[in-house]
PDB file of C-alpha atoms in Angstrom:
ATOM      1  CA  MET A 154      -0.036   0.135  -0.048  1.00  0.00           C
ATOM      2  CA  PRO A 155       1.322   3.455  -0.917  1.00  0.00           C
ATOM      3  CA  ALA A 156       2.754   5.343   2.048  1.00  0.00           C
ATOM      4  CA  SER A 157       0.614   8.581   0.945  1.00  0.00           C
ATOM      5  CA  LEU A 158      -2.479   6.354   1.323  1.00  0.00           C
ATOM      6  CA  ILE A 159      -1.549   5.333   4.655  1.00  0.00           C
ATOM      7  CA  ALA A 160      -0.806   8.808   5.715  1.00  0.00           C
ATOM      8  CA  ILE A 161      -4.149  10.093   4.572  1.00  0.00           C
ATOM      9  CA  ALA A 162      -5.799   7.289   6.320  1.00  0.00           C
ATOM     10  CA  LEU A 163      -4.306   8.170   9.670  1.00  0.00           C
ATOM     11  CA  LEU A 164      -5.301  11.689   9.286  1.00  0.00           C
ATOM     12  CA  ALA A 165      -9.063  10.749   8.796  1.00  0.00           C
ATOM     13  CA  SER A 166      -9.107   8.305  11.513  1.00  0.00           C
ATOM     14  CA  CYS A 167     -11.708  10.218  13.480  1.00  0.00           C
ATOM     15  CA  GLY A 168     -13.674  12.592  11.147  1.00  0.00           C
ATOM     16  CA  THR A 169     -16.978  13.247  10.059  1.00  0.00           C
ATOM     17  CA  PRO A 170     -20.242  11.291  10.623  1.00  0.00           C
ATOM     18  CA  GLU A 171     -20.037  10.352   6.958  1.00  0.00           C
ATOM     19  CA  TYR A 172     -16.475   9.238   7.577  1.00  0.00           C
ATOM     20  CA  ARG A 173     -17.611   7.117  10.477  1.00  0.00           C
ATOM     21  CA  ALA A 174     -20.456   5.779   8.426  1.00  0.00           C
ATOM     22  CA  GLU A 175     -18.156   4.639   5.631  1.00  0.00           C
ATOM     23  CA  ARG A 176     -15.562   3.217   8.128  1.00  0.00           C
ATOM     24  CA  SER A 177     -18.292   1.297   9.775  1.00  0.00           C
ATOM     25  CA  LEU A 178     -19.294  -0.459   6.496  1.00  0.00           C
ATOM     26  CA  CYS A 179     -15.755  -1.095   5.845  1.00  0.00           C
ATOM     27  CA  ALA A 180     -15.263  -2.715   9.207  1.00  0.00           C
ATOM     28  CA  ALA A 181     -18.006  -4.989   8.486  1.00  0.00           C
ATOM     29  CA  GLU A 182     -16.496  -5.972   5.065  1.00  0.00           C
ATOM     30  CA  TRP A 183     -12.934  -6.581   6.590  1.00  0.00           C
ATOM     31  CA  THR A 184     -13.875  -8.304   9.729  1.00  0.00           C
ATOM     32  CA  GLU A 185     -15.402 -10.920   7.305  1.00  0.00           C
ATOM     33  CA  LYS A 186     -12.086 -11.005   5.146  1.00  0.00           C
ATOM     34  CA  ILE A 187      -9.756 -10.906   8.366  1.00  0.00           C
ATOM     35  CA  PRO A 188     -11.604 -12.261  11.076  1.00  0.00           C
ATOM     36  CA  PRO A 189     -10.489 -11.781  14.720  1.00  0.00           C
ATOM     37  CA  ARG A 190      -8.117 -14.426  15.866  1.00  0.00           C
ATOM     38  CA  TYR A 191      -7.358 -14.472  19.514  1.00  0.00           C
ATOM     39  CA  GLY A 192      -4.177 -15.192  21.219  1.00  0.00           C
ATOM     40  CA  GLN A 193      -2.528 -14.770  24.563  1.00  0.00           C
ATOM     41  CA  ARG A 194       0.758 -12.793  25.694  1.00  0.00           C
ATOM     42  CA  ILE A 195       2.310 -11.997  28.980  1.00  0.00           C
ATOM     43  CA  VAL A 196       2.494  -8.248  29.462  1.00  0.00           C
ATOM     44  CA  GLU A 197       3.914  -5.876  31.991  1.00  0.00           C
ATOM     45  CA  ARG A 198       1.602  -3.643  33.859  1.00  0.00           C
ATOM     46  CA  VAL A 199       2.003  -0.947  36.449  1.00  0.00           C
ATOM     47  CA  LYS A 200      -0.599  -0.366  39.408  1.00  0.00           C
ATOM     48  CA  TYR A 201      -0.450   2.666  41.590  1.00  0.00           C
ATOM     49  CA  ILE A 202      -0.993   2.715  45.358  1.00  0.00           C
ATOM     50  CA  ARG A 203      -1.180   5.259  47.911  1.00  0.00           C
ATOM     51  CA  ILE A 204       0.858   4.747  50.974  1.00  0.00           C
ATOM     52  CA  PRO A 205       0.223   6.768  54.174  1.00  0.00           C
ATOM     53  CA  THR A 206       3.476   8.729  55.022  1.00  0.00           C
ATOM     54  CA  GLY A 207       2.442   9.457  58.714  1.00  0.00           C
ATOM     55  CA  GLY A 208       2.285  13.034  58.219  1.00  0.00           C
ATOM     56  CA  THR A 209      -0.893  15.211  58.326  1.00  0.00           C
ATOM     57  CA  VAL A 210      -1.680  18.353  56.455  1.00  0.00           C
ATOM     58  CA  CYS A 211      -4.128  20.619  58.130  1.00  0.00           C
ATOM     59  CA  HIS A 212      -5.972  23.814  56.490  1.00  0.00           C
ATOM     60  CA  GLY A 213      -7.667  26.168  58.657  1.00  0.00           C
ATOM     61  CA  LYS A 214      -9.965  29.154  58.385  1.00  0.00           C
ATOM     62  CA  GLY A 215     -11.128  30.902  61.483  1.00  0.00           C
ATOM     63  CA  ASP A 216     -11.685  28.559  64.357  1.00  0.00           C
ATOM     64  CA  LYS A 217     -12.146  25.554  61.983  1.00  0.00           C
ATOM     65  CA  VAL A 218      -9.225  23.381  61.167  1.00  0.00           C
ATOM     66  CA  GLN A 219      -9.340  20.237  59.064  1.00  0.00           C
ATOM     67  CA  CYS A 220      -6.544  17.824  59.015  1.00  0.00           C
ATOM     68  CA  PHE A 221      -6.028  15.224  56.306  1.00  0.00           C
ATOM     69  CA  PRO A 222      -3.308  12.248  56.172  1.00  0.00           C
ATOM     70  CA  GLN A 223      -0.548  12.643  53.521  1.00  0.00           C
ATOM     71  CA  TYR A 224       0.183  10.028  51.202  1.00  0.00           C
ATOM     72  CA  ARG A 225       2.709   9.143  48.684  1.00  0.00           C
ATOM     73  CA  THR A 226       2.148   7.148  45.452  1.00  0.00           C
ATOM     74  CA  GLU A 227       4.147   4.057  44.693  1.00  0.00           C
ATOM     75  CA  ASP A 228       3.953   2.084  41.382  1.00  0.00           C
ATOM     76  CA  ILE A 229       4.016  -1.728  41.566  1.00  0.00           C
ATOM     77  CA  PRO A 230       4.906  -3.416  38.394  1.00  0.00           C
ATOM     78  CA  TYR A 231       3.449  -6.621  37.737  1.00  0.00           C
ATOM     79  CA  THR A 232       2.874  -9.102  34.990  1.00  0.00           C
ATOM     80  CA  THR A 233      -0.459 -10.447  33.606  1.00  0.00           C
ATOM     81  CA  LEU A 234      -1.685 -12.672  30.570  1.00  0.00           C
ATOM     82  CA  GLU A 235      -3.647 -10.652  28.024  1.00  0.00           C
ATOM     83  CA  THR A 236      -5.807 -11.796  25.507  1.00  0.00           C
ATOM     84  CA  TYR A 237      -5.578  -9.910  22.158  1.00  0.00           C
ATOM     85  CA  ASP A 238      -6.754 -10.069  18.582  1.00  0.00           C
ATOM     86  CA  VAL A 239      -3.719 -11.189  16.435  1.00  0.00           C
ATOM     87  CA  ASN A 240      -5.261  -9.905  13.142  1.00  0.00           C
ATOM     88  CA  LYS A 241      -6.165  -6.389  14.474  1.00  0.00           C
ATOM     89  CA  ALA A 242      -3.342  -4.146  13.205  1.00  0.00           C
ATOM     90  CA  GLU A 243      -3.604  -5.752   9.770  1.00  0.00           C
ATOM     91  CA  ARG A 244      -7.437  -5.292   9.702  1.00  0.00           C
ATOM     92  CA  ASP A 245      -7.369  -1.809  10.910  1.00  0.00           C
ATOM     93  CA  VAL A 246      -5.026  -0.848   8.002  1.00  0.00           C
ATOM     94  CA  GLN A 247      -7.519  -2.312   5.473  1.00  0.00           C
ATOM     95  CA  ILE A 248     -10.503  -0.712   7.226  1.00  0.00           C
ATOM     96  CA  ARG A 249      -9.050   2.791   7.253  1.00  0.00           C
ATOM     97  CA  ALA A 250      -7.686   2.366   3.467  1.00  0.00           C
ATOM     98  CA  CYS A 251     -11.135   1.113   2.528  1.00  0.00           C
ATOM     99  CA  ALA A 252     -12.925   4.264   4.220  1.00  0.00           C
ATOM    100  CA  VAL A 253     -10.577   6.617   2.564  1.00  0.00           C
ATOM    101  CA  LYS A 254     -10.978   5.205  -0.796  1.00  0.00           C
ATOM    102  CA  ALA A 255     -14.892   5.254  -0.345  1.00  0.00           C
ATOM    103  CA  CYS A 256     -14.802   8.769   0.920  1.00  0.00           C
ATOM    104  CA  SER A 257     -12.575   9.984  -1.941  1.00  0.00           C
ATOM    105  CA  VAL A 258     -14.904   8.253  -4.505  1.00  0.00           C
ATOM    106  CA  LYS A 259     -18.131   9.954  -2.968  1.00  0.00           C
ATOM    107  CA  PHE A 260     -16.814  13.301  -1.662  1.00  0.00           C
ATOM    108  CA  GLY A 261     -13.595  13.906  -3.453  1.00  0.00           C
ATOM    109  CA  ASN A 262     -11.494  13.747  -0.240  1.00  0.00           C
ATOM    110  CA  ALA A 263     -10.340  11.223   2.130  1.00  0.00           C
ATOM    111  CA  GLU A 264     -12.318  12.749   5.242  1.00  0.00           C
ATOM    112  CA  CYS A 265     -15.993  12.493   3.608  1.00  0.00           C
ATOM    113  CA  LYS A 266     -16.131  16.157   3.846  1.00  0.00           C
ATOM    114  CA  ALA A 267     -18.979  17.556   1.733  1.00  0.00           C
ATOM    115  CA  PRO A 268     -17.626  20.220  -0.650  1.00  0.00           C
ATOM    116  CA  MET A 269     -18.637  23.843   0.667  1.00  0.00           C
ATOM    117  CA  ALA A 270     -21.284  25.327  -1.394  1.00  0.00           C
ATOM    118  CA  THR A 271     -19.775  28.651  -2.944  1.00  0.00           C
ATOM    119  CA  GLN A 272     -21.720  31.549  -1.756  1.00  0.00           C
ATOM    120  CA  THR A 273     -22.626  34.150  -4.768  1.00  0.00           C
ATOM    121  CA  GLY A 274     -22.729  37.687  -4.244  1.00  0.00           C
ATOM    122  CA  THR A 275     -26.180  39.449  -4.735  1.00  0.00           C
ATOM    123  CA  LYS A 276     -26.545  42.812  -5.981  1.00  0.00           C
ATOM    124  CA  THR A 277     -28.741  45.181  -4.470  1.00  0.00           C
ATOM    125  CA  PRO A 278     -30.963  47.328  -6.767  1.00  0.00           C
ATOM    126  CA  GLY A 279     -30.144  50.956  -7.019  1.00  0.00           C
TER     127      GLY A 279
END
């Protein structure tokens, strides 16, 4: 696939309602052609926990004072087994290219933007 088509496809990834409609049609087509195939992989993740420091922060206004415990955030790495679609990346490229092609044919541009109507000036009598 030409690099320019891929670049256009990436730029048009969100787009107009018309683009999303074309992309939806393309997704249905390409999901049949390249169906999901699931695999599993081990991935590294990080979770964040708050640990009390033992300190307090107090804020007061007039005769009212509120105190809150202080915390520090600590990251805890862990590994987990993730299920993923092996074909997703390849299918997504085809879906984007299909949507861009359909938009180019129907609207003359990759984003499915309707051509702006040109405003004609009107002359006032006199």
